[in-house]
PDB file of C-alpha atoms and ligand atoms in Angstrom:
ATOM      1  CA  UNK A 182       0.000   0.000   0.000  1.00  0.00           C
ATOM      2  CA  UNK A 183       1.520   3.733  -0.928  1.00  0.00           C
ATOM      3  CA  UNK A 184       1.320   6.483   1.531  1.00  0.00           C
ATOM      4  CA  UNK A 185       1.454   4.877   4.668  1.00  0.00           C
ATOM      5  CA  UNK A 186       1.759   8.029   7.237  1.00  0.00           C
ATOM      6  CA  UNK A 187      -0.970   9.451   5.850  1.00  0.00           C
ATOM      7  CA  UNK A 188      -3.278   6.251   5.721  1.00  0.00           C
ATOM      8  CA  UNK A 189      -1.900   5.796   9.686  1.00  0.00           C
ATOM      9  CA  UNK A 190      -3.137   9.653   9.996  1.00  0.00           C
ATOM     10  CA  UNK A 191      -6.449   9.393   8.412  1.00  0.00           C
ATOM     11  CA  UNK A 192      -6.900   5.748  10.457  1.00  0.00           C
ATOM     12  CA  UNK A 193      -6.199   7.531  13.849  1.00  0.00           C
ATOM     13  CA  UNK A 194      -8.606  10.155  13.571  1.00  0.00           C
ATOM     14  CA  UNK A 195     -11.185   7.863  12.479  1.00  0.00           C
ATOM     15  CA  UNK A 196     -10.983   5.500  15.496  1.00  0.00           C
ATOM     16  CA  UNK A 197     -11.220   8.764  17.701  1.00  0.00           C
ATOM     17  CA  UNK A 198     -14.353   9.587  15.685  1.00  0.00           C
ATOM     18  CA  UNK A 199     -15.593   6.581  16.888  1.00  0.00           C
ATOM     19  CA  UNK A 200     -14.910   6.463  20.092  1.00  0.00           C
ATOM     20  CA  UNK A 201     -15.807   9.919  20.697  1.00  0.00           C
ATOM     21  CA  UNK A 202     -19.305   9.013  19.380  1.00  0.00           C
ATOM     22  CA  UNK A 203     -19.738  11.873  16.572  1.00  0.00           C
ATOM     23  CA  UNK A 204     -21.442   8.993  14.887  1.00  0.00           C
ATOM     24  CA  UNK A 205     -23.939   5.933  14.933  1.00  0.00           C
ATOM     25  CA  UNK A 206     -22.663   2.332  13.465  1.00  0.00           C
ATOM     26  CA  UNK A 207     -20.872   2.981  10.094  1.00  0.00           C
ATOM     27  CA  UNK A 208     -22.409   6.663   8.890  1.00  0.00           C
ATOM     28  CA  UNK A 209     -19.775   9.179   8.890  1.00  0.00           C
ATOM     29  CA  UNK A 210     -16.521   9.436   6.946  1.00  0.00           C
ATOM     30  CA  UNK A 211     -13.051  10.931   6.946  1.00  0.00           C
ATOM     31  CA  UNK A 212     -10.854  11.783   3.932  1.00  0.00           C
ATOM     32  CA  UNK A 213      -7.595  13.196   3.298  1.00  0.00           C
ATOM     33  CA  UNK A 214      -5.370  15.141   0.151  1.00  0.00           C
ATOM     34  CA  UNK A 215      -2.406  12.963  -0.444  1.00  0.00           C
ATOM     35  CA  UNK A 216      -1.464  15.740  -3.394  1.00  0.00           C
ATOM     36  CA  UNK A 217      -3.549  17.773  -6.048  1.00  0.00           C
ATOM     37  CA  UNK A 218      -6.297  15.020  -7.660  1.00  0.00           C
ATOM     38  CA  UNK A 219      -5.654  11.936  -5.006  1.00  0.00           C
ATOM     39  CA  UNK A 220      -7.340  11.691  -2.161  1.00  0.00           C
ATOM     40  CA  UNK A 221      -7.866   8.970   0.650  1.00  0.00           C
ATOM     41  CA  UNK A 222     -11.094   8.113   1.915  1.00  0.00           C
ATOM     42  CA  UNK A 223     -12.894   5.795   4.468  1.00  0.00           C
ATOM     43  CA  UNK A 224     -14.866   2.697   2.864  1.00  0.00           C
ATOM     44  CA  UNK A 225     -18.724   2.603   3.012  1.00  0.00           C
ATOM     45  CA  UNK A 226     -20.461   0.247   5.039  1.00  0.00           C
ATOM     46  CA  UNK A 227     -17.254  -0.992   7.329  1.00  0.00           C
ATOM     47  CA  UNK A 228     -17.248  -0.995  11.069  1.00  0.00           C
ATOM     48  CA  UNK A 229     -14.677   1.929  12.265  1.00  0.00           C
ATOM     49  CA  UNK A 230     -13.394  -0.619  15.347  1.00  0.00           C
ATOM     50  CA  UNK A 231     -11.462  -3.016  12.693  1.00  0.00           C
ATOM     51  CA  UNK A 232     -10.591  -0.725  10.440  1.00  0.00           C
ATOM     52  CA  UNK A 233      -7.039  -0.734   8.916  1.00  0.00           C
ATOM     53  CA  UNK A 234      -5.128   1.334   6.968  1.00  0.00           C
ATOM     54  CA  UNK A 235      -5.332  -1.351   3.855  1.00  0.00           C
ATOM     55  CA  UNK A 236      -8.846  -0.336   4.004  1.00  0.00           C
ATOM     56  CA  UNK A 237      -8.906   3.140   3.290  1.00  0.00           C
ATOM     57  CA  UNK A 238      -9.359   3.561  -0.644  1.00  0.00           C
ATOM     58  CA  UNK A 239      -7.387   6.020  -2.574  1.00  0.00           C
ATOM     59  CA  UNK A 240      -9.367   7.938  -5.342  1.00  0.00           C
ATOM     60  CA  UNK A 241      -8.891  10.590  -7.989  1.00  0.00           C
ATOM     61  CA  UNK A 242     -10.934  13.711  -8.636  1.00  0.00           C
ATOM     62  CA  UNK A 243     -12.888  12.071 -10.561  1.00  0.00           C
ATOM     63  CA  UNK A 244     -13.878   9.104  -7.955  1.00  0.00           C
ATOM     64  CA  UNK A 245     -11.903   6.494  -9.642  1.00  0.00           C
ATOM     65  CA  UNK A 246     -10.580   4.394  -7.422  1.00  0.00           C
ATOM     66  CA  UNK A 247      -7.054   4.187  -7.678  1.00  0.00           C
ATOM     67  CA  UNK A 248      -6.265   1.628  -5.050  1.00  0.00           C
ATOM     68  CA  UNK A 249      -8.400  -0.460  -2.606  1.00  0.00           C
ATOM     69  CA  UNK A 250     -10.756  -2.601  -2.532  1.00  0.00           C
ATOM     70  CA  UNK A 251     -13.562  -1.192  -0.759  1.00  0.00           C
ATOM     71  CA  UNK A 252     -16.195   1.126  -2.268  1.00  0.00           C
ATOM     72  CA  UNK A 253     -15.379   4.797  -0.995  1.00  0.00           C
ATOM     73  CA  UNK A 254     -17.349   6.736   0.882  1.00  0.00           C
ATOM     74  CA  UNK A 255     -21.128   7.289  -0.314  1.00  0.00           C
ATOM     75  CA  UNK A 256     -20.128  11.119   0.587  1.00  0.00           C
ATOM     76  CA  UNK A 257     -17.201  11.277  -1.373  1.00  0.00           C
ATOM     77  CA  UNK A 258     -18.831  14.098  -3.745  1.00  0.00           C
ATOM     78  CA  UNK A 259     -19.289  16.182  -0.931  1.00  0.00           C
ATOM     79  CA  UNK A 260     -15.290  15.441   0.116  1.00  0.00           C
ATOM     80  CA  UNK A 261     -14.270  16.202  -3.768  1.00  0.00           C
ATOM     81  CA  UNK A 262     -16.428  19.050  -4.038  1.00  0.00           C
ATOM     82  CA  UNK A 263     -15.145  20.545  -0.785  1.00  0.00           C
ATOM     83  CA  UNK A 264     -11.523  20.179  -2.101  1.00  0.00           C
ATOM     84  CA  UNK A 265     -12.253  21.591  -5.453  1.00  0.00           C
ATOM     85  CA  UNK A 266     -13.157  24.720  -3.358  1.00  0.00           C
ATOM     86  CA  UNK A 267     -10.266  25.097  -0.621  1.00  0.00           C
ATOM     87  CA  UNK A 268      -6.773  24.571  -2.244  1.00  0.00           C
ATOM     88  CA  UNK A 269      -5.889  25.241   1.981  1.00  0.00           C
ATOM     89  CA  UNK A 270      -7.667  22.509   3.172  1.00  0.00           C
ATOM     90  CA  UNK A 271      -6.004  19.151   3.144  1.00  0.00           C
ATOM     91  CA  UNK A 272      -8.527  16.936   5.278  1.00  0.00           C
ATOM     92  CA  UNK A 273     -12.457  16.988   5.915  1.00  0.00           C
ATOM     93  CA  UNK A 274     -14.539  15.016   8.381  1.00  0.00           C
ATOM     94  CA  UNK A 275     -18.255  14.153   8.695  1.00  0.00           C
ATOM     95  CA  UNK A 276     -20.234  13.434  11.032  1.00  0.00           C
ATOM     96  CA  UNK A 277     -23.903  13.037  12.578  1.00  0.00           C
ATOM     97  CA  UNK A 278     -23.508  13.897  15.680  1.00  0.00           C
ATOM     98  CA  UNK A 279     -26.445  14.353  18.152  1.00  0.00           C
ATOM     99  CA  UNK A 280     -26.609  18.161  18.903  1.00  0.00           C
ATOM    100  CA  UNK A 281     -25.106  19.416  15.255  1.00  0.00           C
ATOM    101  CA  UNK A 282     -27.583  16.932  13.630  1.00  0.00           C
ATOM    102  CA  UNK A 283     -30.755  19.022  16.351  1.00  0.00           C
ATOM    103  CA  UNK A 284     -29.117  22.419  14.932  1.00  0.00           C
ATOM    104  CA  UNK A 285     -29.240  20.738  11.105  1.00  0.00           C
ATOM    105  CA  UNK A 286     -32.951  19.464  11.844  1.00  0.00           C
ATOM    106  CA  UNK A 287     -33.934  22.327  12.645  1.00  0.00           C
ATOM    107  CA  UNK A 288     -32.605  24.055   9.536  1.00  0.00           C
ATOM    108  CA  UNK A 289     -30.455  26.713  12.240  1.00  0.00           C
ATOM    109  CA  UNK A 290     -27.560  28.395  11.302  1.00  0.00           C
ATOM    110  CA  UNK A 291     -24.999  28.377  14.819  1.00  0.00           C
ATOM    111  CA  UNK A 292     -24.232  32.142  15.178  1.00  0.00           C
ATOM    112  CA  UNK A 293     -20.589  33.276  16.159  1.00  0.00           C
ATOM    113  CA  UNK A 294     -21.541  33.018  20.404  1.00  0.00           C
ATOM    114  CA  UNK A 295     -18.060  31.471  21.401  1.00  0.00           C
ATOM    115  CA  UNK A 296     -14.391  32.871  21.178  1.00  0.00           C
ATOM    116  CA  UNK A 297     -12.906  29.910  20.243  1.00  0.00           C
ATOM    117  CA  UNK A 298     -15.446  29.072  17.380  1.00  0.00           C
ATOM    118  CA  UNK A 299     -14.490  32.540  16.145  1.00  0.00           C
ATOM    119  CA  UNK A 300     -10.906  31.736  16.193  1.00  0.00           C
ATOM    120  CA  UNK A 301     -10.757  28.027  15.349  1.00  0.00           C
ATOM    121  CA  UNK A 302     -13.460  27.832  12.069  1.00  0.00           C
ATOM    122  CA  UNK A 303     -13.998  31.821  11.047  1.00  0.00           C
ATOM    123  CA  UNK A 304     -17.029  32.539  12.319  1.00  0.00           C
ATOM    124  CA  UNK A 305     -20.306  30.810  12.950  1.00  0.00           C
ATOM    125  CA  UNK A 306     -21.633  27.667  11.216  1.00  0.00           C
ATOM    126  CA  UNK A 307     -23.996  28.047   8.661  1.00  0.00           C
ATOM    127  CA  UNK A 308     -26.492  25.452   7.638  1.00  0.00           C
ATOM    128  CA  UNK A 309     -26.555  24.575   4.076  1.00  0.00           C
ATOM    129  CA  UNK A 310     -29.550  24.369   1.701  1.00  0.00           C
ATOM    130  CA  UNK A 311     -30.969  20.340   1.574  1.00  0.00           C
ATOM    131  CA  UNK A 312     -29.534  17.503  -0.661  1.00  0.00           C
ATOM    132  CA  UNK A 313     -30.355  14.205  -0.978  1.00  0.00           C
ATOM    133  CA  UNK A 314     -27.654  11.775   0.796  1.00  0.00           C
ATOM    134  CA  UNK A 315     -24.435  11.085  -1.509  1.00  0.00           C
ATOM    135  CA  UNK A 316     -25.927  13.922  -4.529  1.00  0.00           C
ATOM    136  CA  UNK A 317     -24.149  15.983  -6.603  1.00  0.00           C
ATOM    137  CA  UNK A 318     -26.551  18.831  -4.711  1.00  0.00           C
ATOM    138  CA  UNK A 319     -25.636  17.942  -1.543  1.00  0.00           C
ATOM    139  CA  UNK A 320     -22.235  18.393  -2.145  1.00  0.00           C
ATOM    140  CA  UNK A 321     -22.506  21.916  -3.899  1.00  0.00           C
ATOM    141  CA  UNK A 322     -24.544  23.067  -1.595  1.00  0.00           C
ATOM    142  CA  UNK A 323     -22.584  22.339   1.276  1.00  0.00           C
ATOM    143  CA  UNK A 324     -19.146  23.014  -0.431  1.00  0.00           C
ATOM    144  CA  UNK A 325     -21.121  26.772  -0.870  1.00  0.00           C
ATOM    145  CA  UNK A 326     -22.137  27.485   2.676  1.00  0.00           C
ATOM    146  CA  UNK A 327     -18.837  26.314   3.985  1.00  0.00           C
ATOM    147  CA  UNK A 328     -17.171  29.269   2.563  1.00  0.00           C
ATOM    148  CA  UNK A 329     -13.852  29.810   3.654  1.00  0.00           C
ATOM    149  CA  UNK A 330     -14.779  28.664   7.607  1.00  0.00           C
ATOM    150  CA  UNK A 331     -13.910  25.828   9.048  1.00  0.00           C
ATOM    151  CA  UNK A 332     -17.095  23.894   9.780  1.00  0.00           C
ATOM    152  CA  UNK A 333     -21.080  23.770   7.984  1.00  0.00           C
ATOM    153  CA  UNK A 334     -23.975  22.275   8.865  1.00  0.00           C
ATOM    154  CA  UNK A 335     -26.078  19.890   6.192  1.00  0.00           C
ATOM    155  CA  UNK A 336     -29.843  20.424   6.776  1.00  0.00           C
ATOM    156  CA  UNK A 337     -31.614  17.748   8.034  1.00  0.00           C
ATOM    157  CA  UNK A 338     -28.494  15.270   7.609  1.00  0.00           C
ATOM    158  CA  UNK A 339     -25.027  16.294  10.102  1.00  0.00           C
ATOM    159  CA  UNK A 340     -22.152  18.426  10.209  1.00  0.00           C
ATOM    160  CA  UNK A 341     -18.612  18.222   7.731  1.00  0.00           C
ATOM    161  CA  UNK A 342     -15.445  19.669   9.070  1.00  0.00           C
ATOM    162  CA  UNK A 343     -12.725  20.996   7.452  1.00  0.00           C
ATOM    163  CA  UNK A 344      -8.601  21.374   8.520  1.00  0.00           C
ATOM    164  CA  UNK A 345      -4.688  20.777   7.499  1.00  0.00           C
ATOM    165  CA  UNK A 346      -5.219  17.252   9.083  1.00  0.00           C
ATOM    166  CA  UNK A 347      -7.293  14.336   9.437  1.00  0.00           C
ATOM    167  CA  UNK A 348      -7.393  15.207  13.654  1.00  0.00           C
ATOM    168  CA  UNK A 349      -7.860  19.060  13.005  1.00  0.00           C
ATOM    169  CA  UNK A 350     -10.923  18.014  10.947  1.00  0.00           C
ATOM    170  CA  UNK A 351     -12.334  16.123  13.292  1.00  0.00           C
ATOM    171  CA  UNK A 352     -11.419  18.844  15.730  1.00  0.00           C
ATOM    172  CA  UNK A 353     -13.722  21.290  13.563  1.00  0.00           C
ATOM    173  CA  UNK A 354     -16.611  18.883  13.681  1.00  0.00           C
ATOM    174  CA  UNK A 355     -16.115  18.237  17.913  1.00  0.00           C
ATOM    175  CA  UNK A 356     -16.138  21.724  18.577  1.00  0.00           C
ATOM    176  CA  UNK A 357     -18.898  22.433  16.161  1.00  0.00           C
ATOM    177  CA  UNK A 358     -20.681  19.549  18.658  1.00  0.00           C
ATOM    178  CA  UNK A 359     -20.167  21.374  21.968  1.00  0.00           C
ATOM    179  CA  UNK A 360     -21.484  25.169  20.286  1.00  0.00           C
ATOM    180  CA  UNK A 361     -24.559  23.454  18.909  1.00  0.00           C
ATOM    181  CA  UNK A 362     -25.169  21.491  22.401  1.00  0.00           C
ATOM    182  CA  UNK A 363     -24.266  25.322  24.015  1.00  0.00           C
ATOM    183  CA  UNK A 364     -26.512  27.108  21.598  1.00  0.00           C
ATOM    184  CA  UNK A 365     -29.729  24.988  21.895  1.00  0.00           C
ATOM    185  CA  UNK A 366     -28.924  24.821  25.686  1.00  0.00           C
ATOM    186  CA  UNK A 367     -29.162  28.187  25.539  1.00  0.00           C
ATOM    187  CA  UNK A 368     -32.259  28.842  24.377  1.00  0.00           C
ATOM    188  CA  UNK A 369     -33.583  27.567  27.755  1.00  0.00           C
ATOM    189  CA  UNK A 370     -32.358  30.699  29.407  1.00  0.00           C
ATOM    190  CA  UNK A 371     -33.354  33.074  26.502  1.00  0.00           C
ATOM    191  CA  UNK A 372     -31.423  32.280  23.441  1.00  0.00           C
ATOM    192  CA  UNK A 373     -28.067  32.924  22.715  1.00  0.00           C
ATOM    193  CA  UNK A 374     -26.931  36.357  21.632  1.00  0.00           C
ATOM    194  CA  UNK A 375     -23.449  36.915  19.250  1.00  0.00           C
ATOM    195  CA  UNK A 376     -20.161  38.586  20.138  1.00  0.00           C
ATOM    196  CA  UNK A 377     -19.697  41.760  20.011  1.00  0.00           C
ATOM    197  CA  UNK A 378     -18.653  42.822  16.423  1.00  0.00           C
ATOM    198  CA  UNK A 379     -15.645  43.941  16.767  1.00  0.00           C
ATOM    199  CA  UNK A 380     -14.374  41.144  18.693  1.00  0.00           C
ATOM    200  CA  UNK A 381     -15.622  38.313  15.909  1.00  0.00           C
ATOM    201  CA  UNK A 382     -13.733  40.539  13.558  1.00  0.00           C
ATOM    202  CA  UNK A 383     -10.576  39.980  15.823  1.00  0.00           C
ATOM    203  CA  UNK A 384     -10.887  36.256  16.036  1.00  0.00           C
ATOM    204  CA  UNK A 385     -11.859  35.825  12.147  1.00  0.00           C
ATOM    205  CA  UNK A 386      -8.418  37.896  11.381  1.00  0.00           C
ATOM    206  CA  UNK A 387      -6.718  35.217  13.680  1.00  0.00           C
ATOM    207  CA  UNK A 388      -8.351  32.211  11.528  1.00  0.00           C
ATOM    208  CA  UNK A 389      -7.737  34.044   8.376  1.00  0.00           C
ATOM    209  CA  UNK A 390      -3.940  34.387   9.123  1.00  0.00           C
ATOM    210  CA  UNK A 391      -3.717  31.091  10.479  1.00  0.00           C
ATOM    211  CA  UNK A 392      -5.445  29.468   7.101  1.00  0.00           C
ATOM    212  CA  UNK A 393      -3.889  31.883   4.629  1.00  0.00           C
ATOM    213  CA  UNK A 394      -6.776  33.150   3.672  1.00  0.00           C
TER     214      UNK A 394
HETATM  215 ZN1   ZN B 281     -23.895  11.761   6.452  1.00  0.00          ZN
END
């Protein structure tokens, strides 16, 4: 098998997906850029606990497989779409987890309420317009509300994370977990309100030097 560190990369963040619980039996899927028009990305349909590296199927832009035996991921336009977009992003995670999928549900955009969600994906989290699972539409339209942040919400479906590496990707779609449990906790005690402007404009000229954007 050809690039082994990042297949052992790409592995590693997808047993902590697991384990963490971002998402239910086999849904979910991690890819990463090995260079311009290859990609690695997780099977469909195989359980996350055995997982190996020989598993992970390497694909071109145009979702040829290129090596593996598995069929890639049934998201894998969304992954290719997203990296069509963002020449800085080098990894992408999705996930369903329980409070971004209540956010998605409810067809909510996450407002910039936190410092660090500022800071770490750009500004809030939009939710994207609706696609059918594993469609061409899904994948635009989530490609197109993900901008240049770090993290969007698909309606009615889960979140997809973007970063440099398979862990910072996943990292986007935890953290995009605890603002959506914060923000629909918070509507309990009146609903959330934003930062103050000019301190989201501090942290999204932190993100933007940090990503080169
Ligand atoms: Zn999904």
């Amino acid at each position: 098998m050809t690039n082994e560190r990042q297949r052992k990369e790409l592995l590693s963040a997808v047993k902590r997906m697991a384990t963490l619980g971002l998402v239910a039996g086999t849904s979910g899927n991690l890819s990463a850029r090995v260079k311009t028009g290859l990609y690695l990305v997780t099977p469909t349909s195989l359980p996350y606990e055995t997982m190996t590296t020989d598993d992970l199927v390497l694909i071109n832009d145009q979702l040829e497989t290129v090596e593996g035996e598995g069929i890639p991921s049934s998201e894998s336009l969304l992954h290719l779409a997203v990296y069509r977009k963002r020449a800085d992003v080098a990894a992408i995670c999705h996930t369903h987890s329980i409070y971004a999928s209540a956010a998605a549900a409810a067809q909510v955009s996450i407002p910039p309420i936190l410092d660090e969600v500022v800071v770490k994906l750009g500004g809030g989290v939009e939710c994207a317009a609706y696609g059918p699972p594993g469609s061409e539409e899904l994948a635009e339209n989530a490609a197109e509300a993900l901008g240049n942040r770090g993290a969007v919400l698909m309606r009615n479906h889960g979140v997809t994370g973007v970063g440099k590496t398979p862990a910072e990707a996943l990292e986007a779609c935890e953290l995009v977990e605890r603002v959506a449990q914060i923000f629909l906790m918070s509507q309990l005690a009146g609903g959330a309100k934003p930062l103050p402007p000019e301190v989201i404009e501090a942290g999204q000229a932190v993100y933007r030097m940090r990503h080169g954007l």
